[in-house]
CSV table of C-alpha atoms in Angstrom, one decimal:
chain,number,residue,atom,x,y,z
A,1,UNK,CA,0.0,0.0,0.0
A,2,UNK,CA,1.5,3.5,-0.8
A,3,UNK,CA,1.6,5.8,1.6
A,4,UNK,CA,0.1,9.4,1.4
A,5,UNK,CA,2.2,12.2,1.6
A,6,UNK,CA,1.1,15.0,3.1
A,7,UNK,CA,2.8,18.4,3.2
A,8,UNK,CA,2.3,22.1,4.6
A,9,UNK,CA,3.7,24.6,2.6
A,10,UNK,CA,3.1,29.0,2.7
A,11,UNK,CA,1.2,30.5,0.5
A,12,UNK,CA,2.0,32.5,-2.5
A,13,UNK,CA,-0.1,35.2,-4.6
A,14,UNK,CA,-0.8,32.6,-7.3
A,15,UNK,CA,-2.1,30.4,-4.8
A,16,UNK,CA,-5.5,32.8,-4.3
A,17,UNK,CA,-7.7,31.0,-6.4
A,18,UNK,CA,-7.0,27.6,-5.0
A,19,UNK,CA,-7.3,29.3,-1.2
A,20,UNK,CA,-10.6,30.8,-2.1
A,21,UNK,CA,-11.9,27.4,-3.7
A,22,UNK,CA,-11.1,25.6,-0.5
A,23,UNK,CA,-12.7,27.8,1.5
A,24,UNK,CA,-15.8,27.6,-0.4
A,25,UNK,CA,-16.0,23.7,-0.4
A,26,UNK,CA,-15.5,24.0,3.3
A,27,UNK,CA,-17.9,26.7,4.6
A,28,UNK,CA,-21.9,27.2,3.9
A,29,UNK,CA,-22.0,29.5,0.9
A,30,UNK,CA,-24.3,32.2,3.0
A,31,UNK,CA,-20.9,32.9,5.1
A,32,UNK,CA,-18.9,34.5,2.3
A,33,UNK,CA,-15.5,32.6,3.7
A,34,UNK,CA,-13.9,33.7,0.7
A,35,UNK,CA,-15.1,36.9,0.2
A,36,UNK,CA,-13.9,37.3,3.9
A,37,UNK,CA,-10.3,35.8,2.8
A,38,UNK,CA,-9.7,37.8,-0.2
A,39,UNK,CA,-10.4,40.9,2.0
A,40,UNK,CA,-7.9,40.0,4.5
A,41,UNK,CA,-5.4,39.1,1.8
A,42,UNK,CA,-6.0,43.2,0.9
A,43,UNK,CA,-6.0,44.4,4.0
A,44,UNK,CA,-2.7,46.0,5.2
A,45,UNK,CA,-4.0,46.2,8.7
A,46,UNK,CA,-4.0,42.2,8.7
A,47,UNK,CA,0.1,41.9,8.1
A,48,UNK,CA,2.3,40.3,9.0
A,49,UNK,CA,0.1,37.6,8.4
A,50,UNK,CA,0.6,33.5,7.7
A,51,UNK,CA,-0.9,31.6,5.4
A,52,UNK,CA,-0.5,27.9,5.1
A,53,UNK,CA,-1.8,25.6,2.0
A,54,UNK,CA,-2.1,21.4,2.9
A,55,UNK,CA,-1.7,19.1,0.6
A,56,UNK,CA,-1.9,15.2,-0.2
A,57,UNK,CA,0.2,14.6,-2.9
A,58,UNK,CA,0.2,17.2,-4.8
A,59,UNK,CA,-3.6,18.5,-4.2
A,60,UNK,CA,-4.3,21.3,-2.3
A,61,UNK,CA,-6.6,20.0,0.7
A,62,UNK,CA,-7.1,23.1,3.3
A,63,UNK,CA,-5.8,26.4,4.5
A,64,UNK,CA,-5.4,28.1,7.4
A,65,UNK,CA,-5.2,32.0,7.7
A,66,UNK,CA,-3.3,34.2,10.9
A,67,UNK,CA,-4.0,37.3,10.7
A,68,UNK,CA,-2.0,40.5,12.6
A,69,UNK,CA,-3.8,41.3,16.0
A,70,UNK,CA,-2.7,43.2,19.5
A,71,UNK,CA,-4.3,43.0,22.9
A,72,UNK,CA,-2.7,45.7,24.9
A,73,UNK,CA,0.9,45.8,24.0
A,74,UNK,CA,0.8,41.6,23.3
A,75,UNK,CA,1.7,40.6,20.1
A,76,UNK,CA,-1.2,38.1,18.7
A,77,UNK,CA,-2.7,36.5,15.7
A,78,UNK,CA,-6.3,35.8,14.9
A,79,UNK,CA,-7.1,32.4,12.8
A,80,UNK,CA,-9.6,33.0,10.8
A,81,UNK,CA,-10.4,30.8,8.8
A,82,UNK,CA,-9.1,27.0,9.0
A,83,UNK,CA,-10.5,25.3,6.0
A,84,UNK,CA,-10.3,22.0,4.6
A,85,UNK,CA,-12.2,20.2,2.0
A,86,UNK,CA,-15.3,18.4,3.2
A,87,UNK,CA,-13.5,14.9,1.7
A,88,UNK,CA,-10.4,15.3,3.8
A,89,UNK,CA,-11.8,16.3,6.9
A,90,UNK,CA,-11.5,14.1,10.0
A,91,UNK,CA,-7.6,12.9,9.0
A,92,UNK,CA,-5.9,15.3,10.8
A,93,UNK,CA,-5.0,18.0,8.2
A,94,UNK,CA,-6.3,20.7,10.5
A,95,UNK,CA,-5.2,19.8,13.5
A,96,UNK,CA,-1.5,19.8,11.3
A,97,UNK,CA,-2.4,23.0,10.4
A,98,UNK,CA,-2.8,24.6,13.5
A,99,UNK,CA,0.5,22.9,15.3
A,100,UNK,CA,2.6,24.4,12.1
A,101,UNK,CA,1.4,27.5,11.9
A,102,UNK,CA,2.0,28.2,15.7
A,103,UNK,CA,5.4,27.1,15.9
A,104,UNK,CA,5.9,29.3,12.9
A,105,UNK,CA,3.8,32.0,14.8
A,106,UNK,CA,6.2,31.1,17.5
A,107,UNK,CA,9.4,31.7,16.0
A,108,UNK,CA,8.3,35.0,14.1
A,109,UNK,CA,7.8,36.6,18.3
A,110,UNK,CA,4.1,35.9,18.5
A,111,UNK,CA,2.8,35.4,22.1
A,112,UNK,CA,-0.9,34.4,21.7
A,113,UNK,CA,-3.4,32.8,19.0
A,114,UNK,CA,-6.9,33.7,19.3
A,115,UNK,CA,-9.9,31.9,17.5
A,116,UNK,CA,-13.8,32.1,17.4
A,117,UNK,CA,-14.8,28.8,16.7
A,118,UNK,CA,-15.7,25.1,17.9
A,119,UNK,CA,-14.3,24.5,21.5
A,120,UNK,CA,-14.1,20.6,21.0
A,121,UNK,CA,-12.2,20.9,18.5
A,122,UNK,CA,-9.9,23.9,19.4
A,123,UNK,CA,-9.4,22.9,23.0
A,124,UNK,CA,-8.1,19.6,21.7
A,125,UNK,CA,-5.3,21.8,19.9
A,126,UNK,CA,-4.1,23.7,23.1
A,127,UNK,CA,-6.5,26.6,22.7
A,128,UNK,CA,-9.1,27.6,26.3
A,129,UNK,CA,-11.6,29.7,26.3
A,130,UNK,CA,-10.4,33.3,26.5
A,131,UNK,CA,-13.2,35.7,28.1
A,132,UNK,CA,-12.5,33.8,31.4
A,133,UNK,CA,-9.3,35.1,30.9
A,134,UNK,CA,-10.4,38.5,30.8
A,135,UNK,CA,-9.6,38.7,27.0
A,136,UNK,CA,-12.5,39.6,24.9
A,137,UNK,CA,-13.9,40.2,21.2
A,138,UNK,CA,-13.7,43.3,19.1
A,139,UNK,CA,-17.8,42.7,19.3
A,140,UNK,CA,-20.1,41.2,21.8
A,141,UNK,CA,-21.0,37.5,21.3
A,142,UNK,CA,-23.5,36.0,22.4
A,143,UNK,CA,-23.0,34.5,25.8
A,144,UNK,CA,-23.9,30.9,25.1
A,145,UNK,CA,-21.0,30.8,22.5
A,146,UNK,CA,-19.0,32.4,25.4
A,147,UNK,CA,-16.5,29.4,25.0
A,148,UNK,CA,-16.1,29.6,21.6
A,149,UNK,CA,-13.8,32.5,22.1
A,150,UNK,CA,-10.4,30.9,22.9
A,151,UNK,CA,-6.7,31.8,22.8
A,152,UNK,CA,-3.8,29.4,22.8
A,153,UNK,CA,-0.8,30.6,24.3
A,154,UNK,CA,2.9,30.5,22.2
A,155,UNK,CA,5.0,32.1,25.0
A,156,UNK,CA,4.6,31.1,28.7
A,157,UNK,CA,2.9,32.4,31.3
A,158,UNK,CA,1.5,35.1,28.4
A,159,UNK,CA,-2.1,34.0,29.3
A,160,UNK,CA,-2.1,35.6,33.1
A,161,UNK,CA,-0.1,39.3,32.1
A,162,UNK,CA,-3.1,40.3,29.5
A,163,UNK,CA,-6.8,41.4,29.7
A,164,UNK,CA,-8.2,43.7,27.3
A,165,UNK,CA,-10.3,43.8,23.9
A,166,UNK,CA,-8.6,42.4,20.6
A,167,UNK,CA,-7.3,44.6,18.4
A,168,UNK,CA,-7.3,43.0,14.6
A,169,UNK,CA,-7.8,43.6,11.5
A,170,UNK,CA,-10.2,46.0,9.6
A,171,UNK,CA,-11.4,43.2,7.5
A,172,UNK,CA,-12.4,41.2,10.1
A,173,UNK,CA,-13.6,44.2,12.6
A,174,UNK,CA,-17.2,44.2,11.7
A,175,UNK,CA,-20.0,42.5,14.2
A,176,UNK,CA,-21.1,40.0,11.5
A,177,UNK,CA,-18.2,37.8,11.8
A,178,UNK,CA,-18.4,37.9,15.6
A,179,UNK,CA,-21.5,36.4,15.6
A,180,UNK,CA,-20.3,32.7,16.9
């Protein structure tokens, strides 16, 4: 039996159209992932920023997106969005994702991730809820998705020095996308 190979790699400008095609497979159409994506491709307020294609062999599975974000004088990244293709979901390819971009994140001086998104499956990638934290959304959410906001941390004992509302990108600083 062969074995897959599967590999991570960073984006390029040519590799736009494949991003936003993943990102459409992945998401329901009524949440404009990729309209959302392009925009913080644009978006000068959202750099630095990392973006990471997976593949298996040479197909281009899923993407994940960090974007530039500050809480008080902490230097953070927001991921928005992690995408993979509805076929290839469930192997892993997210989770792989996640661990490579934040020990890229890592080595480049970030101190914390933040995502909005599933707590099963985030908390099973090092990331706790973050309002408990004192750390909170550009834009209320509602409470019962309280736990959805998390943070991981990159650099200990980061999580206990910072409180405070997100700073991130213009993009992505408009109440409809905080809407959990």
């Amino acid at each position: 039996m062969n074995k897959v190979e599967h590999m991570v790699r960073e984006t390029t400008d040519r590799d736009l159209v494949v991003i936003l095609s993943i990102c459409e497979a992945a998401f329901d159409s009524e949440e404009n992932l990729p309209g959302l994506v392009k925009n913080l491709f644009e978006d000068e307020t959202a750099r630095p920023f990392l973006s990471l294609l997976a593949f298996e062999d040479k197909t281009a599975i899923g993407h994940i997106l960090f974007t530039h974000a500050t809480i008080g004088k902490t230097v953070a990244a927001l991921l928005a969005p992690l995408a993979v293709i509805p076929e290839y979901q469930n192997r892993g390819i997210g989770g792989r994702l996640i661990q490579t971009g934040c020990a890229m994140l890592k080595n480049a001086g970030v101190e914390v991730v933040f995502v909005l998104g599933y707590p099963d499956y985030y908390q099973r990638h090092g990331f706790v809820p973050a309002g408990r934290h004192g750390m909170h959304t550009p834009f209320p959410i509602p409470e019962q998705n309280a736990d959805a906001w998390m943070v991981r941390e990159l650099v200990p004992d980061t999580i206990e020095n910072i409180c405070g509302i997100l700073k991130c990108a213009d993009a992505i600083n408009r109440p409809e996308y905080w809407r959990e």
